[in-house]
Short mmCIF file of C-alpha atoms and ligand atoms in Angstrom, two decimals:
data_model
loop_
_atom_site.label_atom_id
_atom_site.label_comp_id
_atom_site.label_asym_id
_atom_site.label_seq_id
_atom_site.Cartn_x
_atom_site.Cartn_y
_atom_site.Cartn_z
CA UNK A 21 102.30 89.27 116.86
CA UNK A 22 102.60 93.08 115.50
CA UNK A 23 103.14 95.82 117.29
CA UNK A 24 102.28 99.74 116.64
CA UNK A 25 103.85 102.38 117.87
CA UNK A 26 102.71 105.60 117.03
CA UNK A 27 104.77 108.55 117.52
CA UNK A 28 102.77 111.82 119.34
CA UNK A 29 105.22 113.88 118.23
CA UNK A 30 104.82 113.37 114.70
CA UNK A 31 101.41 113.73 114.69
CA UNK A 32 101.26 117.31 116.17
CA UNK A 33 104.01 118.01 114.20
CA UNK A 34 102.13 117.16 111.43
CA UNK A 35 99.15 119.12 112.61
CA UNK A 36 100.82 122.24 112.90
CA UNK A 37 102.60 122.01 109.71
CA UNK A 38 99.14 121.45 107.81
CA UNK A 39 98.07 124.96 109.91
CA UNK A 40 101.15 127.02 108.44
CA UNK A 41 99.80 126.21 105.37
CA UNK A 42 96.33 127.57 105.83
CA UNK A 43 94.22 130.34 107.48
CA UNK A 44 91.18 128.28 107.37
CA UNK A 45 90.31 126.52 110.78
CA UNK A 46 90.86 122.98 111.20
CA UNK A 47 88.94 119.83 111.41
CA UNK A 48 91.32 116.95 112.58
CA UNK A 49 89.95 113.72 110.69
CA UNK A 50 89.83 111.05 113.01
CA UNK A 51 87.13 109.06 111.65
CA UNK A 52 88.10 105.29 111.61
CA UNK A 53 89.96 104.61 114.62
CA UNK A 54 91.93 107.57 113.65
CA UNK A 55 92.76 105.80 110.61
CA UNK A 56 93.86 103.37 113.37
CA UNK A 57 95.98 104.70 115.38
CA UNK A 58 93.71 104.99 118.33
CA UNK A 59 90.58 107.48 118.19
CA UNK A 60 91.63 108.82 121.86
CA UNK A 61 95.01 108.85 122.15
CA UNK A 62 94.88 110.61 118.57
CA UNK A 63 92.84 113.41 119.93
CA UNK A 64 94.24 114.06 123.25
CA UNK A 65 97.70 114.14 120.95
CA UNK A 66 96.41 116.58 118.71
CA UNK A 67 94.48 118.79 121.51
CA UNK A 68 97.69 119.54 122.76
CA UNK A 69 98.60 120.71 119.64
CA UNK A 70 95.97 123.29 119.27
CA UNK A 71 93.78 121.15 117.85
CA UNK A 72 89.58 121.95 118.67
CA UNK A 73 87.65 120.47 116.24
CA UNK A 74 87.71 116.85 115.17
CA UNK A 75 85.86 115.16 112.61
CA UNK A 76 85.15 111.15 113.31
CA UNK A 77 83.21 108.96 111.46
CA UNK A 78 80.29 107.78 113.82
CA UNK A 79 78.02 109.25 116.23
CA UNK A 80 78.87 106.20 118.36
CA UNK A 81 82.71 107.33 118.02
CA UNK A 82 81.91 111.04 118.74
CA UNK A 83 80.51 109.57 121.81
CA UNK A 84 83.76 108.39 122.81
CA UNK A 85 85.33 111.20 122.49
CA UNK A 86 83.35 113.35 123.93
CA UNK A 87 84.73 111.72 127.18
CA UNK A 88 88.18 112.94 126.39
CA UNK A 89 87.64 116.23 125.58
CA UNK A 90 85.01 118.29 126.88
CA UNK A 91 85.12 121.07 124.88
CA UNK A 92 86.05 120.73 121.52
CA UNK A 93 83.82 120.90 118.54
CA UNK A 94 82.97 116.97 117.35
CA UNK A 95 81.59 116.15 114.02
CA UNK A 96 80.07 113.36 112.80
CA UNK A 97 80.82 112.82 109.57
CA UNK A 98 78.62 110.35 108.69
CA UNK A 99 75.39 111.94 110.41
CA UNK A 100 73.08 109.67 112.59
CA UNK A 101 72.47 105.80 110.94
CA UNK A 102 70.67 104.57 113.77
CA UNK A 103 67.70 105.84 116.11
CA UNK A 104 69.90 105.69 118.76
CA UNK A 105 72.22 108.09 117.60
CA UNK A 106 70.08 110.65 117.15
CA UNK A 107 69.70 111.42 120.84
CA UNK A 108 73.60 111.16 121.54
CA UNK A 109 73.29 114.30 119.28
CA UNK A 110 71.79 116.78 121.85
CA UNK A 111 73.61 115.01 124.94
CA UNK A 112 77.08 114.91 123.76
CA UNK A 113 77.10 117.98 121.70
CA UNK A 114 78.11 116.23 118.17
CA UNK A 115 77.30 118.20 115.07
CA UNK A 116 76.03 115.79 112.52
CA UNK A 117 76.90 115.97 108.78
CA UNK A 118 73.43 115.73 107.22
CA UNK A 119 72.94 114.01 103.60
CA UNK A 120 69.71 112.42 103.13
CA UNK A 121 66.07 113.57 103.78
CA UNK A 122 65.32 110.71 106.12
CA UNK A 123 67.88 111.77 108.26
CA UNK A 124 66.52 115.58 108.22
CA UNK A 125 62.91 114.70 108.74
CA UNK A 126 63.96 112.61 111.47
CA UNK A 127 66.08 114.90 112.90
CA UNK A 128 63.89 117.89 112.85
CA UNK A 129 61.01 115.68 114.57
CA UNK A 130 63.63 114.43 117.81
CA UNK A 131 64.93 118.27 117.64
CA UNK A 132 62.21 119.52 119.53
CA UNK A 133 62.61 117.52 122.53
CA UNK A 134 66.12 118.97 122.69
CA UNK A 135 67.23 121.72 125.19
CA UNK A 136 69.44 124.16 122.41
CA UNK A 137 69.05 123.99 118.57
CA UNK A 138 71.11 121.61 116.71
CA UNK A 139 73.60 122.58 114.93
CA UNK A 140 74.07 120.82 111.37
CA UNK A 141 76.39 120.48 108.47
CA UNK A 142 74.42 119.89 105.25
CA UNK A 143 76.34 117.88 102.79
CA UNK A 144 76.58 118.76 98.95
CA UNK A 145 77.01 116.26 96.50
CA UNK A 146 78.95 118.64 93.94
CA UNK A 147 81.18 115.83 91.88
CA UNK A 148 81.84 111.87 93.86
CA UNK A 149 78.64 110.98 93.30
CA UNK A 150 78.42 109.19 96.99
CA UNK A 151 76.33 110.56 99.44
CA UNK A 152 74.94 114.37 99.80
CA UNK A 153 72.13 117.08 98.53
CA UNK A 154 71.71 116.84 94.91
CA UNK A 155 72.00 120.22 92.93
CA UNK A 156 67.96 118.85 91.32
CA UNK A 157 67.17 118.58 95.67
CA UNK A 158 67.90 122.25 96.35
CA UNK A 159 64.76 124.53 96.06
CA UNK A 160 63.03 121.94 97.76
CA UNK A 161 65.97 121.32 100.56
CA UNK A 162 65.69 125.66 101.45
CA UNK A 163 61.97 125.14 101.51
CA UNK A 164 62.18 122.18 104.30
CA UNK A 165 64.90 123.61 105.70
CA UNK A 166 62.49 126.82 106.81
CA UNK A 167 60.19 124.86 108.41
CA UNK A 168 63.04 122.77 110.53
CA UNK A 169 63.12 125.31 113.95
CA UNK A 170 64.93 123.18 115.82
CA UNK A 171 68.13 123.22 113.70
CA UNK A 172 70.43 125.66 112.76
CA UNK A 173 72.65 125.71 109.64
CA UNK A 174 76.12 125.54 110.50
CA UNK A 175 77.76 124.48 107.78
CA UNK A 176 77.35 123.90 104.22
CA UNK A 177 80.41 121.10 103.60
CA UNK A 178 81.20 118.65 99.97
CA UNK A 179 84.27 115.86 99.25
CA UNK A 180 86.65 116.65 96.35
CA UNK A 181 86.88 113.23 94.41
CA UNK A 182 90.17 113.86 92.37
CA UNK A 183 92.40 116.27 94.55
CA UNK A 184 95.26 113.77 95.54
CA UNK A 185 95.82 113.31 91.62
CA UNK A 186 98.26 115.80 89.72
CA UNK A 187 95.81 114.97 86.69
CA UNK A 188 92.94 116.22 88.63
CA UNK A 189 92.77 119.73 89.53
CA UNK A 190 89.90 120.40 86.63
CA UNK A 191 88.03 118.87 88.36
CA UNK A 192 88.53 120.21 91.42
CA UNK A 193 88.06 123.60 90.09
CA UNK A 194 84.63 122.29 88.64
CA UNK A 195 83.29 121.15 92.04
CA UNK A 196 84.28 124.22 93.68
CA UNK A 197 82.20 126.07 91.11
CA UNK A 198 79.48 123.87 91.49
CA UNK A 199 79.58 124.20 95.63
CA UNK A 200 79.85 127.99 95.62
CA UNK A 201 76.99 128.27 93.03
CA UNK A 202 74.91 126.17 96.42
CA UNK A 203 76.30 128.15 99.01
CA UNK A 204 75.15 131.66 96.57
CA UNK A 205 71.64 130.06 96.54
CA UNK A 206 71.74 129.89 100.73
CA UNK A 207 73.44 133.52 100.98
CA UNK A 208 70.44 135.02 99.14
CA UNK A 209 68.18 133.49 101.32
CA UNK A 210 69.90 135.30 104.00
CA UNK A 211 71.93 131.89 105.66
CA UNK A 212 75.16 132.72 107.32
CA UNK A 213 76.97 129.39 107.43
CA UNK A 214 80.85 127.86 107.36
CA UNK A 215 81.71 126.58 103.81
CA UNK A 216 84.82 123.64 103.88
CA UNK A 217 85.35 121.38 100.67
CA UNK A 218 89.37 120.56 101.73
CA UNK A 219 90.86 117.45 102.60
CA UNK A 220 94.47 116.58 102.87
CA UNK A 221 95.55 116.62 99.73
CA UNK A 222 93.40 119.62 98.57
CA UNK A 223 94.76 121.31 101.17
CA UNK A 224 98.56 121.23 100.29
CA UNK A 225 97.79 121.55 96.38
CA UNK A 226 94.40 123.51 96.21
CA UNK A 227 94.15 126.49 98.10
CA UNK A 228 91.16 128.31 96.34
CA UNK A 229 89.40 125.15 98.28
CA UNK A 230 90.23 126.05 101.51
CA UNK A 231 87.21 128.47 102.19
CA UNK A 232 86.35 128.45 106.29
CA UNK A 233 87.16 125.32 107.41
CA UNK A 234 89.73 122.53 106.00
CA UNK A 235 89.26 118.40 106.57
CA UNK A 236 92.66 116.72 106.83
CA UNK A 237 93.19 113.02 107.81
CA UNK A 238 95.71 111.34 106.11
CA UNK A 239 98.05 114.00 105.92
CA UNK A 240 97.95 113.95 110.10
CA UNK A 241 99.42 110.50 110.09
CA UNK A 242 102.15 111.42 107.80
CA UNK A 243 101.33 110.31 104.51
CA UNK A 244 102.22 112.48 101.46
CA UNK A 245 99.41 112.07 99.16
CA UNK A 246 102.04 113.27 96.46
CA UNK A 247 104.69 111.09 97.30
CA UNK A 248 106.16 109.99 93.87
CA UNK A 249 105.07 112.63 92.07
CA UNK A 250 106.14 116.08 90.81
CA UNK A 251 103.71 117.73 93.79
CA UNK A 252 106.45 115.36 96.43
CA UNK A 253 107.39 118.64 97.39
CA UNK A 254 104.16 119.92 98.77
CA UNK A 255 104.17 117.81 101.17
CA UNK A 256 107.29 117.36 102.31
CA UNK A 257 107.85 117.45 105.92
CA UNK A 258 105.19 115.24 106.83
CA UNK A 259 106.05 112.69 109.18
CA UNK A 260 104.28 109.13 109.37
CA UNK A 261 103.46 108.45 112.99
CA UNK A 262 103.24 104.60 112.39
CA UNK A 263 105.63 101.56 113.03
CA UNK A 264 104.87 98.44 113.31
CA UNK A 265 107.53 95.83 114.40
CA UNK A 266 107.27 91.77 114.37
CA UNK A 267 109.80 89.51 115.63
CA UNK A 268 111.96 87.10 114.37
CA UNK A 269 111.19 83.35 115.24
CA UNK A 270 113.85 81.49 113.48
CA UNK A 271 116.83 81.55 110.91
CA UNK A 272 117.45 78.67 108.60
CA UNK A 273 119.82 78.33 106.06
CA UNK A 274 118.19 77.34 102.21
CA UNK A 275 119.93 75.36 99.86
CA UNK A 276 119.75 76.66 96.44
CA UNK A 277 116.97 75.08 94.93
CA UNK A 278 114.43 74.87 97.57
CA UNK A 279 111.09 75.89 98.14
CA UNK A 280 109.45 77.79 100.70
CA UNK A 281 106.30 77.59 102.38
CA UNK A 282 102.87 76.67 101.06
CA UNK A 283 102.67 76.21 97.57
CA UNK A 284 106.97 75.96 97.35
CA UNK A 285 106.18 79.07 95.14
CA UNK A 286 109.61 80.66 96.22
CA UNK A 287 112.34 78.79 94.76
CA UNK A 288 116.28 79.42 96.20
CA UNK A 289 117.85 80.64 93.16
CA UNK A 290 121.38 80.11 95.36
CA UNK A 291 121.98 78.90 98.72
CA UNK A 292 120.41 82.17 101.00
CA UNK A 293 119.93 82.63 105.25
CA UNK A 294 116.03 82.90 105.53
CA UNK A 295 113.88 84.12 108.42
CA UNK A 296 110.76 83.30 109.76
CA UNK A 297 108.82 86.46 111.01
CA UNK A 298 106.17 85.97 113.36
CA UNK A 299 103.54 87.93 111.64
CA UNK A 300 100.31 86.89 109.14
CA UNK A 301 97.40 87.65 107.62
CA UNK A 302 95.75 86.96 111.40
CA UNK A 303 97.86 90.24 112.30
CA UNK A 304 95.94 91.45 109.58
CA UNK A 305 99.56 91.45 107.50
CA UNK A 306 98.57 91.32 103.67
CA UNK A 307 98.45 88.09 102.09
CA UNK A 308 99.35 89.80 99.04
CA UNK A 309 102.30 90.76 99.82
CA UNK A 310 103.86 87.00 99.21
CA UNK A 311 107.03 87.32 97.20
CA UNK A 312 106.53 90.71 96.69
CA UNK A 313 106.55 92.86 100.11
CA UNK A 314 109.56 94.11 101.77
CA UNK A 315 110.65 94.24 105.52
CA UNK A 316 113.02 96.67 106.76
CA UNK A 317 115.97 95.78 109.58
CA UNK A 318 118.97 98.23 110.21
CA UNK A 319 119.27 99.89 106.92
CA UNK A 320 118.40 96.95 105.26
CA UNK A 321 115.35 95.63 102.85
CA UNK A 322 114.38 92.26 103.77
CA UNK A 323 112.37 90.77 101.15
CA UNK A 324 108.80 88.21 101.24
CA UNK A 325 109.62 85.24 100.08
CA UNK A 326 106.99 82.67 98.98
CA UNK A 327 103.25 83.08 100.72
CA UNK A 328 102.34 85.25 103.49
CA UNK A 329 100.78 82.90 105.83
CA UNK A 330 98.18 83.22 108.96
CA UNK A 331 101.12 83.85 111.51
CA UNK A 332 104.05 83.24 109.81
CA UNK A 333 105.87 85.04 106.54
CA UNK A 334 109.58 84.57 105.43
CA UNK A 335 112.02 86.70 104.29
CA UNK A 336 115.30 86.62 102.32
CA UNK A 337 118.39 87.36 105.63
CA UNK A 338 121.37 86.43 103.45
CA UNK A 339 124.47 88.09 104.65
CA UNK A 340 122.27 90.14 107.84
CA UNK A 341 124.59 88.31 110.39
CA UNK A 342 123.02 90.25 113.16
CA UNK A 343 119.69 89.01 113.32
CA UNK A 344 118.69 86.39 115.56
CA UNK A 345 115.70 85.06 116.89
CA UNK A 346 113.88 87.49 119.36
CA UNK A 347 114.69 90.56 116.84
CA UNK A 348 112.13 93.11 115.60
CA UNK A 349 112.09 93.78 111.96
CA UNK A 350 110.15 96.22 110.42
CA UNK A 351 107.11 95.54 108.39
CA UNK A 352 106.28 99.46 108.25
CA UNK A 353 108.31 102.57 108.79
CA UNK A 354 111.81 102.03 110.42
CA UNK A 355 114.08 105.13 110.54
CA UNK A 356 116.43 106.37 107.98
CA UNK A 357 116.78 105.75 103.93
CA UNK A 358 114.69 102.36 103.44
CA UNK A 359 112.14 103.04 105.98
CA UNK A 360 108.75 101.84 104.67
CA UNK A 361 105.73 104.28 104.03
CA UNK A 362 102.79 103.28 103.63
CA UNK A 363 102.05 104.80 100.53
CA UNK A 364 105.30 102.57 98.83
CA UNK A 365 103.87 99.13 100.80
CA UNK A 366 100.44 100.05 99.32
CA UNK A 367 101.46 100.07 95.97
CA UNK A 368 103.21 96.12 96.35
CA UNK A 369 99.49 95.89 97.08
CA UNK A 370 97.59 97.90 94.14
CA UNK A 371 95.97 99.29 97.94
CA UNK A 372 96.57 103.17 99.63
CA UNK A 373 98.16 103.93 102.53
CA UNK A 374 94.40 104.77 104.55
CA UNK A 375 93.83 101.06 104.23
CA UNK A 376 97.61 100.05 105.30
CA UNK A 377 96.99 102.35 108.34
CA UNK A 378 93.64 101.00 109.15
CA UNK A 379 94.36 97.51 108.83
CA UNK A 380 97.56 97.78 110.36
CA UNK A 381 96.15 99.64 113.06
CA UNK A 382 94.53 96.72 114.72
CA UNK A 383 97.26 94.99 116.63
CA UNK A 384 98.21 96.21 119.82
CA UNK A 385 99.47 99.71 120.21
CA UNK A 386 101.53 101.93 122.11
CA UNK A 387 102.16 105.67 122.19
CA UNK A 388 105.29 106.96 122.48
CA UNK A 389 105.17 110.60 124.00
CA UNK A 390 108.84 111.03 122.94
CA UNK A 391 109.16 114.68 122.31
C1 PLP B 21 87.91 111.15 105.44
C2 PLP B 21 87.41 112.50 105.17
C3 PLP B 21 88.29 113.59 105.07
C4 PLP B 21 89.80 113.45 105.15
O1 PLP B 21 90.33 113.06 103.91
P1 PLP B 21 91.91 112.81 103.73
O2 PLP B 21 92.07 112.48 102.30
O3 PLP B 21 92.26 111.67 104.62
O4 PLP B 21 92.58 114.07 104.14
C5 PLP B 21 87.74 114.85 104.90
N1 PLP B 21 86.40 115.02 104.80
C6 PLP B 21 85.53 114.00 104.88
C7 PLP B 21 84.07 114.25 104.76
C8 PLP B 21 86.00 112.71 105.05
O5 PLP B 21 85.14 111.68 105.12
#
């Protein structure tokens, strides 16, 4: 029984504080659901915000969107998996991230059935050792590439692996090196082509990566991928865009010495006011948060006690005399000192705030347009 509300304002707020700090263009990330808070609602939002390019995460998705907005750039970040994507290509103008040579032979055979040349992002494999071009695939990748008419290079793009770590900027110097040595090897051949490398957190600590074109996502929905460290500051200002509320079913008073729920592995160590919360692991609510999460209820932190269960959790009320059944608490965000990121509920978790949003995410959702 969660509920998300995600704030528009926020997240063009959040947009256009990511553009003061950049002169590159910008793809919105809203691969994902838009890290789930709502693939269209996410787009129109940032639209209005000056947002024209927007990166999601299947062909199917760009699909979607492409009934929103009409115009803007769409990128598929993950390229075409099946057949049938490949002809959404052409009709609903989505520029596909290209990282495997199945996907260009196939490609360049549908391309010539299509009315304009596609346009397509090659992607690098310069460091994460995931998907991409190899630097051993090159000579051979600029000698298929000639023979491909029916596609045009628009962009040569790689993922930084280590830039949301204060540890990790050698290495993000090191892939940078390795990228522009690729992109040096397409300029001689004469290529003229967008170069991006950035995501979020690259692009508040990293801005030799910024090139043409920077990649945020997280950073959109508020999340400070330096929160708790000495970088904080870079991205402060950032607003997180998700709450997500569940109601209070019942108060009960616990004798000291009792258990709670399954297992009885929360024991009363005095006589405390519990509440039952009508949220669980069926609300997608982490299971492993028992006897360690936190809620959040005017200014207060409520804490798990004992399991997490499919749509039910506890929590410690002693001494919050307002709270009654038919209340909203907080299980993320909340306003003022105490709120809950999801960068803080992730690490009760050992998780990150992406998979807090995206999980999250799934309940039923509303969007505020306050502001
Ligand atoms: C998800 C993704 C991003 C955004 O990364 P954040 O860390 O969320 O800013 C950028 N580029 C690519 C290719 C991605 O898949």
């Amino acid at each position: 029984m969660l509920k998300v509300e995600i704030n528009s304002r926020c997240l063009k707020d959040n947009f256009l504080l990511l553009g003061r700090k950049t002169s590159s263009k910008v793809m919105a990330v809203i691969k994902g659901d838009a890290y789930g808070h709502g693939l269209e609602e996410t787009a129109r939002s940032l639209h209005q915000a000056g947002a024209d390019r927007f990166g999601v995460g299947s062909v199917q998705e760009g699909a979607r969107l492409r009934k929103c907005l009409e115009n803007s750039q769409i990128y598929s970040l993950l390229g075409p998996v099946y057949s049938e994507d490949y002809q959404l290509l052409d009709r609903q103008r989505i520029i596909p991230f290209i990282h495997s040579w199945e996907q260009l032979k196939t490609l360049k055979e549908v391309a010539c059935s299509f009315r304009d040349k596609v346009p397509v992002v090659l992607k690098l494999e310069t460091g994460m050792n995931r998907l991409g071009f190899r630097g051993g695939d090159l000579q051979e990748l600029l000698e298929i590439w000639e023979s491909c008419r029916g596609l045009k290079l628009h962009m040569l793009a790689s993922h930084l692996s280590q830039a949301d770590s204060v540890q990790g900027r050698q290495e993000v110097l090191r892939q940078l090196d390795r990228y522009k040595d690729y992109c040096r090897a397409w300029q001689a051949r004469g290529y003229v082509f967008e170069k991006s490398l950035a995501n979020s957190a690259a692009i508040l600590a990293h801005p030799e990566t910024h090139l043409d074109c920077v990649r945020p996502g997280i950073s959109l929905y508020g999340d400070n991928p330096f929160e708790h460290t000495p970088w904080a500051y870079k991205g402060e200002g950032l607003a997180q865009a998700m709450q997500v509320r569940a109601p209070v079913l019942a108060l009960h008073d616990l004798k000291k010495g009792a258990g709670v729920s399954y297992g009885l592995c929360f024991n009363a160590p005095r006589d405390m006011r519990m509440a039952v919360i009508g949220c669980g692991y069926a609300d997608n609510y982490f299971r492993g948060l028992s006897n360690r999460g936190w809620m959040f209820y005017q200014g207060r932190r409520l804490p798990v006690l004992g399991r997490v269960c499919m749509q039910l959790s506890v929590v410690d009320a002693t001494g919050v005399n307002d709270l009654c059944p038919g209340s909203q608490v907080f299980v993320l965000g909340g306003s003022g000192a105490g709120g809950i990121s999801a960068r803080e509920m992730a690490g009760w978790l050992d998780s990150i705030s992406y998979e807090i949003f995206c999980s999250l995410g799934k309940n039923p959702r509303t969007h505020s347009r306050a502001g």
